Structure formats: C-alpha cells, structure tokens
Coordinates of C-alpha atoms in Angstrom, one line a residue:
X1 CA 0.0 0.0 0.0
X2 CA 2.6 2.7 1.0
X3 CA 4.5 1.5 -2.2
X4 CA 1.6 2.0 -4.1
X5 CA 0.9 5.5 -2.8
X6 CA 5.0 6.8 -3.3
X7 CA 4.6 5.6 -6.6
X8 CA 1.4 7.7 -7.3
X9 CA 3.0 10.7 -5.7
X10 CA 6.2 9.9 -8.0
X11 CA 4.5 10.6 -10.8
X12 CA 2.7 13.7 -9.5
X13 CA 6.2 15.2 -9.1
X14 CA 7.3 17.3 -11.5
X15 CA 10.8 15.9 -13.7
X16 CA 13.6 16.9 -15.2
X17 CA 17.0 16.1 -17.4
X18 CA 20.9 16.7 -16.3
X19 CA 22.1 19.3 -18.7
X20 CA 25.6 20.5 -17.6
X21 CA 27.9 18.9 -14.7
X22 CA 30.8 20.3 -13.5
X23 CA 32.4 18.7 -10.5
X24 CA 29.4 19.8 -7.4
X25 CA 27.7 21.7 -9.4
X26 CA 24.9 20.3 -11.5
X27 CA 22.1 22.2 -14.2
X28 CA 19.0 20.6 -14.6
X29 CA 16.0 21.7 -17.0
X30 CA 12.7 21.6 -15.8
X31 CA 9.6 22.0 -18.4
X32 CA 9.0 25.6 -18.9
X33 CA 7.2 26.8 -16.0
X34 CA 7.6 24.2 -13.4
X35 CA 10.9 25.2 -11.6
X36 CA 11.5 24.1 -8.3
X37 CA 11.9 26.2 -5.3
X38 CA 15.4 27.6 -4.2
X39 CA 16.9 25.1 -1.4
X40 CA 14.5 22.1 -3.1
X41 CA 16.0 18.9 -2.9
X42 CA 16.4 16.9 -6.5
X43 CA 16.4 12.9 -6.6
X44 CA 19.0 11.8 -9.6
X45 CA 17.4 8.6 -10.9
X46 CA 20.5 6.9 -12.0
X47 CA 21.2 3.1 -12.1
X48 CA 23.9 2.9 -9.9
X49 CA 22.6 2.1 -5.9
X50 CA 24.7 5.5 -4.7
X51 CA 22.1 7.9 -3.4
X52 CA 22.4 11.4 -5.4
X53 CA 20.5 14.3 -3.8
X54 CA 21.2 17.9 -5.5
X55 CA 20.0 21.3 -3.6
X56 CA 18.6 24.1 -5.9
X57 CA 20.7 27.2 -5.3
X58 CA 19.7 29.5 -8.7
X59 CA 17.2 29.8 -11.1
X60 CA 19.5 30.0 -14.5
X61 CA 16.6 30.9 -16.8
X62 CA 12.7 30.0 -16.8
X63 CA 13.4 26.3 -17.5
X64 CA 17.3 25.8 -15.8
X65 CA 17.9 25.2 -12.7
X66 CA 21.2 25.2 -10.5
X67 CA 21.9 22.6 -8.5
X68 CA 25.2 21.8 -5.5
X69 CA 25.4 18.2 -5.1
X70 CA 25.4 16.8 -1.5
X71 CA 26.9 13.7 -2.6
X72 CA 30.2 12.4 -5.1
X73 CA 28.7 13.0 -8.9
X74 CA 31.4 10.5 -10.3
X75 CA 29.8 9.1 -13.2
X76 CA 26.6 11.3 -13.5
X77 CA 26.1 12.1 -17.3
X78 CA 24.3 14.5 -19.0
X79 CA 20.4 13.4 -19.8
X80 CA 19.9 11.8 -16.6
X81 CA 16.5 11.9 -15.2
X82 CA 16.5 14.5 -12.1
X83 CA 12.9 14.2 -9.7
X84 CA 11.9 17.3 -8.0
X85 CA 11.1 15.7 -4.1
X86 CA 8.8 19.0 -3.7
X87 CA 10.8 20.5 -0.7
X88 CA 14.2 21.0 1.3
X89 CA 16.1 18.0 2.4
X90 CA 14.7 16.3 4.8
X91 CA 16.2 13.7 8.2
X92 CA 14.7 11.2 10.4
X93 CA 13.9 12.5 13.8
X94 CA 13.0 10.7 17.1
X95 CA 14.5 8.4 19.5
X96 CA 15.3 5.9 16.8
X97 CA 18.3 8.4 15.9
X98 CA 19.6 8.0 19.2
X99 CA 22.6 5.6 19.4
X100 CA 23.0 6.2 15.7
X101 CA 25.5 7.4 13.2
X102 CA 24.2 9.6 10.2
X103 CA 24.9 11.4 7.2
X104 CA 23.9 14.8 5.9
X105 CA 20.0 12.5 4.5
X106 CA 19.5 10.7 7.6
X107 CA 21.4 7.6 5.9
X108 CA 23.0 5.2 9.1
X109 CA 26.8 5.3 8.4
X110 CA 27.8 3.0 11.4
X111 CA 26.7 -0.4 9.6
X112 CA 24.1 -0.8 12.0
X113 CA 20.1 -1.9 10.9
X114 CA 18.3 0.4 8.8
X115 CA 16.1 3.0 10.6
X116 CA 12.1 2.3 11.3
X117 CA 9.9 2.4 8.0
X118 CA 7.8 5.5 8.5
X119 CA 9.9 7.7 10.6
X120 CA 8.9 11.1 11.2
X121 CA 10.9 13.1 9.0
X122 CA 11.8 17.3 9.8
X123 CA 13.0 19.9 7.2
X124 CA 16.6 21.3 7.5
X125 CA 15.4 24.5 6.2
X126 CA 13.3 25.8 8.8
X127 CA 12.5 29.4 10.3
X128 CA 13.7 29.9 14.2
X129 CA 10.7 30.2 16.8
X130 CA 8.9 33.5 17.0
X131 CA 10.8 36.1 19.4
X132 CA 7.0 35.9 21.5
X133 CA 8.0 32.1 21.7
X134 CA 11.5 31.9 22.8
X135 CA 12.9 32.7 26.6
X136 CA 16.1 33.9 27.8
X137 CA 17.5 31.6 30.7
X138 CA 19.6 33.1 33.4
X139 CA 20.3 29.8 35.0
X140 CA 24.2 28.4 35.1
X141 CA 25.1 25.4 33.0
X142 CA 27.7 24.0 35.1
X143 CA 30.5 21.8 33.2
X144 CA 32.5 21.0 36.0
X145 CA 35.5 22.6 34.3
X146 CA 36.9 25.4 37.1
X147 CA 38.3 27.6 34.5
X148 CA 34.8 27.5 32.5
X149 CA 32.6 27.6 35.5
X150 CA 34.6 30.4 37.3
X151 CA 35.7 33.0 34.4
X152 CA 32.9 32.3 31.3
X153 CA 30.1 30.0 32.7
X154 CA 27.4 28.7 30.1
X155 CA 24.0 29.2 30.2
X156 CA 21.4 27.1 29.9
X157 CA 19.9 27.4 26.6
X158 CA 22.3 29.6 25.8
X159 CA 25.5 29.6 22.8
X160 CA 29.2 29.3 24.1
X161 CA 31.7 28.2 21.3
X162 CA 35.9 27.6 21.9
X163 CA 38.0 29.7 20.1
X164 CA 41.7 28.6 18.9
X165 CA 43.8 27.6 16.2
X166 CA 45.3 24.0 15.2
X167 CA 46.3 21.8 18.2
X168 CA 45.3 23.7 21.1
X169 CA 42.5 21.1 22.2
X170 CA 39.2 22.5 21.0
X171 CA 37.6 18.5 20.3
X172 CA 39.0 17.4 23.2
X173 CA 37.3 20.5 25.0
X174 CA 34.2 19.0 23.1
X175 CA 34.7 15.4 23.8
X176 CA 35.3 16.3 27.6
X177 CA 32.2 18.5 28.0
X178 CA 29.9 15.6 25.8
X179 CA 30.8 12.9 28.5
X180 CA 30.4 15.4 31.5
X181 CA 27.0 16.5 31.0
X182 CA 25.8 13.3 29.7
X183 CA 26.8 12.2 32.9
X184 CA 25.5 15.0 35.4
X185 CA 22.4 16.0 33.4
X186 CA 21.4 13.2 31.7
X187 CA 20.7 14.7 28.6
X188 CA 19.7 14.1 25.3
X189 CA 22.7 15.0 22.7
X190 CA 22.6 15.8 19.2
X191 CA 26.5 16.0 17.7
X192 CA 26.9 17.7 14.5
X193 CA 30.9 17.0 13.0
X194 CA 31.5 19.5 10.0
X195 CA 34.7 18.8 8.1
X196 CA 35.7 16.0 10.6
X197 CA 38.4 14.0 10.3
X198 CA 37.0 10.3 9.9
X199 CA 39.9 9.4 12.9
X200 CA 38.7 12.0 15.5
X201 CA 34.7 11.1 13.8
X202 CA 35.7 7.1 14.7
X203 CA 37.3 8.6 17.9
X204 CA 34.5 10.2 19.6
X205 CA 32.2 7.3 18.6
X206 CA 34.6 4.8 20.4
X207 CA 34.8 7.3 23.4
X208 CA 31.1 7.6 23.5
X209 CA 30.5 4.0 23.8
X210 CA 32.8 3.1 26.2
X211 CA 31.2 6.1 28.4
X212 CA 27.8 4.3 28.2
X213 CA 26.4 7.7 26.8
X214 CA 26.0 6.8 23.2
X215 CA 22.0 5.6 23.8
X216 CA 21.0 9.5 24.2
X217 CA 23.2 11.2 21.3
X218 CA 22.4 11.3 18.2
X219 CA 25.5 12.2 15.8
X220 CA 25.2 13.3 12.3
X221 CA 28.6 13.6 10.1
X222 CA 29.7 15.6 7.2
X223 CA 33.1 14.8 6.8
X224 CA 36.6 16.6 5.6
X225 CA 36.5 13.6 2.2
X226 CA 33.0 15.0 1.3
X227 CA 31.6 17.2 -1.2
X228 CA 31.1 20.5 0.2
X229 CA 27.7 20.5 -0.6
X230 CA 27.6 17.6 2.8
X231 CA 29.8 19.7 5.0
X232 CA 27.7 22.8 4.4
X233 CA 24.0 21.0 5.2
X234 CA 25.2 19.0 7.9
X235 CA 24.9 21.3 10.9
X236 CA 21.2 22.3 10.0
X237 CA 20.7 18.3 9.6
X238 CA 21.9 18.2 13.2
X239 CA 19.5 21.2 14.4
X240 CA 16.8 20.0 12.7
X241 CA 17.2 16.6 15.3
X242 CA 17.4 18.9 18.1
X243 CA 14.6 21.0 16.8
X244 CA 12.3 17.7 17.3
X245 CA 13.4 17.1 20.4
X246 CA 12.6 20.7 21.9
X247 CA 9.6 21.0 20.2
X248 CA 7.7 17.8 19.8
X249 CA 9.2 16.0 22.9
X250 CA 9.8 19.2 25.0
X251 CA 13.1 17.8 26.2
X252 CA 16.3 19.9 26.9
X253 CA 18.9 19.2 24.2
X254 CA 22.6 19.7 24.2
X255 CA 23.6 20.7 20.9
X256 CA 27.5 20.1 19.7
X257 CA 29.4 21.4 16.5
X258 CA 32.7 20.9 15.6
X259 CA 34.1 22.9 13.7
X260 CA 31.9 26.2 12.5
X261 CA 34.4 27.5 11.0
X262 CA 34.3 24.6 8.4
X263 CA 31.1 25.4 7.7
X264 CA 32.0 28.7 6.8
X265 CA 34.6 27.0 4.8
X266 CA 32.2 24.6 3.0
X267 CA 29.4 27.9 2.3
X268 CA 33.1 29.4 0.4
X269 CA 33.4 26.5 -1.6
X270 CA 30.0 26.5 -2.8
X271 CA 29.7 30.3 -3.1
X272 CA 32.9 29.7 -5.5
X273 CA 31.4 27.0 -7.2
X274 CA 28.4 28.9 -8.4
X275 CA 30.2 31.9 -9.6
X276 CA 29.9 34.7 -7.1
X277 CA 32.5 37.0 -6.3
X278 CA 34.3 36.9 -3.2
X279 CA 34.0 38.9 -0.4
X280 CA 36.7 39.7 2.7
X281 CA 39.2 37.7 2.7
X282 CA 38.1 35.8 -0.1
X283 CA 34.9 34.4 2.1
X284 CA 31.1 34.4 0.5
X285 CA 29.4 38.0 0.1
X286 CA 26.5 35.5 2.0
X287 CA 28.9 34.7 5.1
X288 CA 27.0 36.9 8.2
X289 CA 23.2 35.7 6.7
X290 CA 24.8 32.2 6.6
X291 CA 26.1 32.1 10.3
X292 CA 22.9 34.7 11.3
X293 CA 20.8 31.7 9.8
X294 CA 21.9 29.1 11.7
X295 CA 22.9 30.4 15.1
X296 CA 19.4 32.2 15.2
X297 CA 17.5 29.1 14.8
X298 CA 19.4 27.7 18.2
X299 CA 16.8 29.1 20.1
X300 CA 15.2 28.0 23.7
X301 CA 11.1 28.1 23.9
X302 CA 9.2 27.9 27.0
X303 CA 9.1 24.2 27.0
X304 CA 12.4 23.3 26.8
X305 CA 15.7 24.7 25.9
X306 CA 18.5 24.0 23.5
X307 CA 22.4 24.8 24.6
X308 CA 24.8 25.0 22.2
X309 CA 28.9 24.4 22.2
X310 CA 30.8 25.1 19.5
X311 CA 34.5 24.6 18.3
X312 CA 35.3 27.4 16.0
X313 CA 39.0 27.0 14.6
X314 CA 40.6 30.3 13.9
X315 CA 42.7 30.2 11.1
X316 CA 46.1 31.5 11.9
X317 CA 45.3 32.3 15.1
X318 CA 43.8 35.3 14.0
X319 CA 40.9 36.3 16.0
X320 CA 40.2 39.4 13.5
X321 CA 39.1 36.9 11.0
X322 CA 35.4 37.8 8.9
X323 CA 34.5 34.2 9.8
X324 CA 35.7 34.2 13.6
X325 CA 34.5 37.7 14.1
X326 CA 30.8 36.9 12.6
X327 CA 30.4 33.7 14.8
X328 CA 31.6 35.8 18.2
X329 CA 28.3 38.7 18.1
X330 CA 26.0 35.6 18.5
X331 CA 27.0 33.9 21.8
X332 CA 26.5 34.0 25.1
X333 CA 29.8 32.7 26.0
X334 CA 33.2 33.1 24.4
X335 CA 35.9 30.7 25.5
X336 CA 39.6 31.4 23.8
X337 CA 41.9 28.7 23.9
X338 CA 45.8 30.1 23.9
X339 CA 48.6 28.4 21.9
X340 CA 51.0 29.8 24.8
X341 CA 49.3 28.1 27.5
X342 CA 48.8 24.7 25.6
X343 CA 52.7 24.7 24.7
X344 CA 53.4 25.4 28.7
X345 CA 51.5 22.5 29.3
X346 CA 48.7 24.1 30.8
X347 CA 45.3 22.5 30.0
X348 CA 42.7 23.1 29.4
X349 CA 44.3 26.3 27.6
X350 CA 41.7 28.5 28.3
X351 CA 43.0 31.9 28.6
X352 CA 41.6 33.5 31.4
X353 CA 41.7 37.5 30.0
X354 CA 40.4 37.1 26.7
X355 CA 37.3 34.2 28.0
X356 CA 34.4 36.0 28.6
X357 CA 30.4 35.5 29.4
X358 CA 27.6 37.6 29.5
X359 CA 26.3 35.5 32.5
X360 CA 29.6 37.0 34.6
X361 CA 27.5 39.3 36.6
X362 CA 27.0 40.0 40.2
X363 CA 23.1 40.1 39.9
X364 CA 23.3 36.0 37.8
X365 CA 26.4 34.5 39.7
X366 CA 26.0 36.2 43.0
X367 CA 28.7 39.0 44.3
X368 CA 30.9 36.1 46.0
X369 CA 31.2 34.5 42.6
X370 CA 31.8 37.8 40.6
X371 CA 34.7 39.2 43.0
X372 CA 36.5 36.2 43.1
X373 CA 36.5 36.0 39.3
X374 CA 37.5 39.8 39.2
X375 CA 40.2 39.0 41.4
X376 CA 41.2 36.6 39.4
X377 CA 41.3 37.6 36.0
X378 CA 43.0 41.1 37.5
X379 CA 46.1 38.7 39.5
X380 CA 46.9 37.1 35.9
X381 CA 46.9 40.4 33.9
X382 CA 49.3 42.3 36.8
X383 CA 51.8 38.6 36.5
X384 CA 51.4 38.7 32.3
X385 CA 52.4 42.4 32.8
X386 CA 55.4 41.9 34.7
X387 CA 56.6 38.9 33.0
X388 CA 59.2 41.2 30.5
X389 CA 60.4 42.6 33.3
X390 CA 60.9 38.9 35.0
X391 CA 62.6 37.5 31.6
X392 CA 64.8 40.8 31.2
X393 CA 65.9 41.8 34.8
X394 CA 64.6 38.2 37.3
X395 CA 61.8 38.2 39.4
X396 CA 64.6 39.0 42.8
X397 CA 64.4 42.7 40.9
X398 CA 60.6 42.8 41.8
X399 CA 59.3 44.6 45.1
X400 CA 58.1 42.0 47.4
X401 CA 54.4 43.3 46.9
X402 CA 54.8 42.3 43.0
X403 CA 56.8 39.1 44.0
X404 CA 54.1 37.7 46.1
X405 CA 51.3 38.7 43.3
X406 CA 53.5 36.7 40.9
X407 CA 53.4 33.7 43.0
X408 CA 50.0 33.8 43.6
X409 CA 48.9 34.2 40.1
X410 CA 51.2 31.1 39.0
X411 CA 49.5 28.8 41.2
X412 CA 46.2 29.9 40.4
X413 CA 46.7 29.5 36.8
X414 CA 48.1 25.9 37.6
X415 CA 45.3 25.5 39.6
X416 CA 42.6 26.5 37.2
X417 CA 44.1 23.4 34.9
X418 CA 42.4 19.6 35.7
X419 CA 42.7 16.4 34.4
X420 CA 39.9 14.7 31.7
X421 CA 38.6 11.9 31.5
X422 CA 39.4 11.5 27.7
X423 CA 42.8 12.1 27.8
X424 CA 42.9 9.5 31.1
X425 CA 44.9 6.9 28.7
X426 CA 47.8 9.3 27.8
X427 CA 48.2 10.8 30.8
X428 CA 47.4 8.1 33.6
X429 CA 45.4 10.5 35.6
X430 CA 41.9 9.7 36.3
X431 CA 39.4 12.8 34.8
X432 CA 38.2 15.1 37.4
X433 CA 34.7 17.4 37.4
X434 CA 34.9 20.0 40.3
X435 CA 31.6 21.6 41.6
X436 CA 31.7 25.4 41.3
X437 CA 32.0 25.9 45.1
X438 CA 35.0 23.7 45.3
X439 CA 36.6 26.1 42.5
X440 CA 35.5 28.9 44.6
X441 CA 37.2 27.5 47.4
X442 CA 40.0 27.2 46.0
X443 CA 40.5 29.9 43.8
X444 CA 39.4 32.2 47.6
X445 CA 42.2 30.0 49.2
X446 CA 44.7 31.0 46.7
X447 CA 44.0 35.2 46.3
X448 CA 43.9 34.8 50.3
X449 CA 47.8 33.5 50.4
X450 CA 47.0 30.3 51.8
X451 CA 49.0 28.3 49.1
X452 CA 51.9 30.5 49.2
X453 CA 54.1 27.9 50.9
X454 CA 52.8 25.3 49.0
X455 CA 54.9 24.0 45.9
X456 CA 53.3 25.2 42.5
X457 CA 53.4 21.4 40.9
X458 CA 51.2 20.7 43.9
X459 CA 48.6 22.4 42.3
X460 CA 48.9 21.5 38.8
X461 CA 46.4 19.0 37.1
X462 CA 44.2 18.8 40.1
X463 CA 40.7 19.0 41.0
X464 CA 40.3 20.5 44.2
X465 CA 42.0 22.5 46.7
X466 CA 42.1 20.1 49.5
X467 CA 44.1 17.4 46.8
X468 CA 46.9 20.3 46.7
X469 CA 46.5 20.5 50.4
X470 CA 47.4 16.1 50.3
X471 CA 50.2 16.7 47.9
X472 CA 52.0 18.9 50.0
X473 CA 51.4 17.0 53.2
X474 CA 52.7 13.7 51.4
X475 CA 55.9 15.5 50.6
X476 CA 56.5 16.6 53.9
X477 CA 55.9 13.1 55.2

C-alpha cells in the first residue's frame, strides 16, 4: 500500500534532465514553468545504488535550474532523469536516531540496521521560533570545568563556542564537556561533525561507547572527504534533530558542533562554485546571513531549551578573522583557547583575560562569585604584565608586593588546569569534574595567600583544593 501510494506521488512530481555537470555543481532543465523552489532537494534517478540528492541554489533561466550536489557525482552524465522531491532535504527524527551514526539524508553510516519504516521526517530549512515564543535563561550550566565555570560559565539554553587555532585542544574540549553532562544532566545530545576528520569522527564514537552515553546522542557527520555541498547542510541536519526534540518532545537538548568554522569553509566553496565574487578575505558575500541563519534558529522556547557548544577554529590564530568575528556577536559565552598556555602545558588552555560571558554578573552569579572571578582575571593580567620585566631583569628585581602577586597568580593558573577523563589513557590521571564551590574554594584560598608555601606542581592538574593541600602533606611526610 505505502509503495503503491509513493509511486502515485512519484509521478505527480514534477521531472527533469541533467544538462551540464561540472564537478558539485549540476544544471538541470525543468519543463517551462515548473521550476523548483530555491533550497529544493532533487532525486537523480541513476542506475547505480549510490544515493544522489542535488539542492537548488539558482534559477538559470525560466526552464534551468542550478543545483550543489550533496553527494560524489562520479559518473553522473548529462540526460539523466533529475525528480523534484517537492521540498528542502529532509532527516529522520526521534528516538530511533539515538545511538546512531548519520549522514547529511538521515542515511545510518555506522553499519548498523536500517532506521524504522515511517519515521517522522523534519526539514533542514526551517524558520527559528517567534521572538513571543522563545525565553532567555539566566540559569548556570555548570560543566564542572573550574576555568569554564569560574571565568565564562554557560548558560542554559544559551550559545558558548571555543576559540583557537590548530592543536590547542578544542575537540578534546568537546569530547570532555559531551561525557560530562551526559553524565550529570542526563541529557539528550545531538552531535553535529563539520569537516571532521573520519579518525577524531571514529574517535568520539569509540569514546562515547565506552562512556555508556552513546544511547542518548544522536551524531550526524559531514566529513573533511566529502563534497562541500555535505559539510555545508550537515549542521542544519543536526539542528533540525534537536529541533524535534525541543519542540515535539519538550526535552532539553545539548547541541555540539565541531568545527563552524568549516562550515563557513564549505558555504566558500559552494559560493565559489556557483560563480559569485568573493568577499573579505576571499569568504562568500553570504557569510554573516549564513552564520545569522543558523545560530538564530538555536533558540530555547518555553518548553524546553536547547544549549549549544561550538568549536570554532581560527585560522592562523587570527581572532580578527570575517569568519571568527561573525560567529563571536551571536553567543552568550566566548571561551579562547591560547597556543602559549597549551605549549606550557597548561590545559585546558583557556586563557583566562580574553574568556568571557555575559552571564559573569554580580546580579546571575552572586557578588561572591563575581569578586572572586574579578580578582582573578585582574592577579593574571598584573603577573602577564610583569613577565618582561621577569625575563629581562629576574623576578629578585621585583618589590616584594609584585613578587608575592607573581606567585600567587602562578599557582592559580596551575590550579585552574584539571585532568579529563578523555585524555585518562595518555596521561594516567583519572578525569576530574569539580563543583563550582569547590573552585570557589580554591581559587578564595589562593587570592587569600594560603597556598603561598605550597609548591606550585602541587597544584597543577588537580581537582580541588584540598588534593593540593594532600600533595604537600605527602611530601613533607
């Protein structure tokens, strides 16, 4: 019967011919008239068993459509029929996803068993709830990472992305926090990998399974060997499984992406592709409407909420970056990973002057909170200021105020590093989450001078204050 009725509806659709491929980008022609909308998905009919879905992007002329491939056109011809599905891509939604693998379609990649027959299927193109609809949460989304919960805590339902270049440990950031909440809030997850390398991709799905969190995240992969046309849909394929979730279910989702940047990357390749001239930097004329697009719809409605954590890679370290600076006006959070900190060592890198949150407010946090923080951030800048002077003249050459302010701020930012449980196998420390009053603690014990006898590699890769307080008694012993 359901055969039956997809083939009736077949033939209702409207069809069209290949008429010009070059590499992604595919022309079709439509009978005069009958166009499909821009962002409609196209069927190829081909004989081979591949899967071929094309995504209008321009009208050519009244009968010419063209098209960006999502998947590999080798050995698509000219004259091949081209079906007109009569909207935007669509992706299986619901718990059925959850434990799974997919691509950009909804298509399991992790050689598991098909999905259910009659799924419930969502658009990626969608519009973000109504501003009436959506809420603005003031409540703290506690990672139990000190330096994250201290200097730029998330909100609930709110956006927070890492900042940083190559090797700095922005996925293992990621990988860290997906394990944590699953843990302590018990979540549903929806990953979204853009431009992933299949080893980190294989990675995280190993990692997730041996966490015993895998049964409530769903992931959905575009990866680095795909056309761009897969690496630029994928993140909405993602949103539109958290989407279901906060609006049909009304659960609370946690919503990953790593990398935007490479989804900025992939929008450039298409916007090259189809012949438009380049903007800054050589990025898309279309780059803030792209990013405004999909950050906007990332949105938390009275029923539940949807938080967001995203890896943005900044290329050459170079924060002034079109792509980098478009992603930063749309968060709530801003966490900036520094190469100088990850080659002392010190991780996570976070640097603690440039991290920042608009939740980092006396009236949110509480004044306890906010002053320690303050006291914090203003220790490290006075030690980074004096650190020529240190390297030029030695630190004996300081006054003794300036000497102790040194100290102090070395073993806080030793302090504000911890052990993960993801990196447990190349490091042989267990992982460590720290409640938020622990950190206070410490971080209060510190400012107040009570770790000024204490060794500094006491307090390095710790969780709390009272393991420093162990170390130092276990030396003395």
């Amino acid at each position: 019967m359901t055969d039956h009725r997809t083939r009736l509806q077949d033939e209702k659709r409207v069809r069209g011919s290949v008429s010009r491929v070059s590499g992604s980008v595919v022309d079709v022609r439509f009978p005069a008239g009958k166009l499909p909308e821009i962002n409609s998905a196209l069927e190829v009919q081909w004989e081979t068993p591949k899967r071929l879905t094309l995504e209008v992007q321009q009208h050519k002329d009244v009968r010419t459509v063209r098209c960006v491939a999502i998947q590999e056109t080798a050995g698509l011809a000219c004259g091949a029929e081209v079906l007109d599905t009569g909207g935007p891509i669509s992706i299986p939604v619901g718990e059925a996803v959850l434990g799974r693998l997919l691509n950009v379609v909804g298509d399991p990649i992790d050689h598991g068993p098909p999905l259910p027959d009659g799924m419930k299927r969502n658009l990626i193109h969608r519009k973000p709830p109504k501003l009436a609809a959506q809420t603005a949460s003031r409540d703290l989304f506690l990672s139990g990472i000190k330096v994250i919960d201290l200097l730029a805590p998330l909100a609930n339902g709110g956006k927070a992305a890492m900042f940083g270049g190559a090797g700095v440990g922005k996925t293992v950031l990621i990988m860290e926090l997906i394990r944590t909440i699953a843990e302590k809030y018990k979540g549903t997850s929806v990953f979204a990998g853009v431009g992933e390398r299949s080893r980190e991709g294989h990675e995280l799905w190993l990692d997730l399974k041996k966490s015993g969190v895998i049964d409530r995240t769903a992931l959905v992969f575009g990866q680095m060997n795909e056309p761009p046309g897969a690496r630029w849909r994928v993140a909405l394929s993602a949103l539109a499984i958290a989407e279901h979730f906060r609006d049909e279910e009304g659960k609370d989702v946690l919503l990953l992406v790593d990398n935007v940047f490479r989804f900025v990357q992939a929008g450039a390749e298409v916007s090259g592709l189809l012949g438009r001239l380049p903007s800054r930097v050589g990025y898309q004329p279309t780059l803030a409407s792209e990013i405004a697009e999909f950050e906007e719809r990332i949105a938390s409605v009275h029923s539940a909420a949807v938080t967001s954590i995203q890896a943005v890679y900044v290329p050459a370290d170079d924060f002034t970056d079109p792509a980098v600076a478009a992603t930063f006006t749309h968060l709530d959070s801003s966490i900036v990973l520094s190469r100088e900190m990850a080659g002392e060592g010190l991780y996570p890198a976070v640097d603690p002057l440039a991290s920042s949150s608009t939740l980092l407010d006396p009236s949110i946090v509480g004044h306890r909170h906010y002053d320690i923080a303050e006291k914090t951030r203003q220790l490290i800048e006075q030690y980074r200021e004096l650190r020529e002077i240190i390297s030029l003249l030695g630190i004996e050459e300081l006054s003794a105020a300036d000497r102790k302010a040194v100290g102090r701020a070395r073993r806080l930012i030793r302090f504000l590093t911890q052990p993960f449980a993801v990196t447990s196998q190349f490091t042989g420390k267990p992982g460590a989450m720290v409640a938020l009053d622990d950190t206070l603690a410490g971080c209060e014990a510190i400012l107040d001078g009570k770790a000024d006898e204490m060794e500094e590699s006491d307090l390095y890769m710790i969780g709390t204050f009272e393991e420093a307080e162990q170390r130092t008694k276990g030396r003395a012993a």
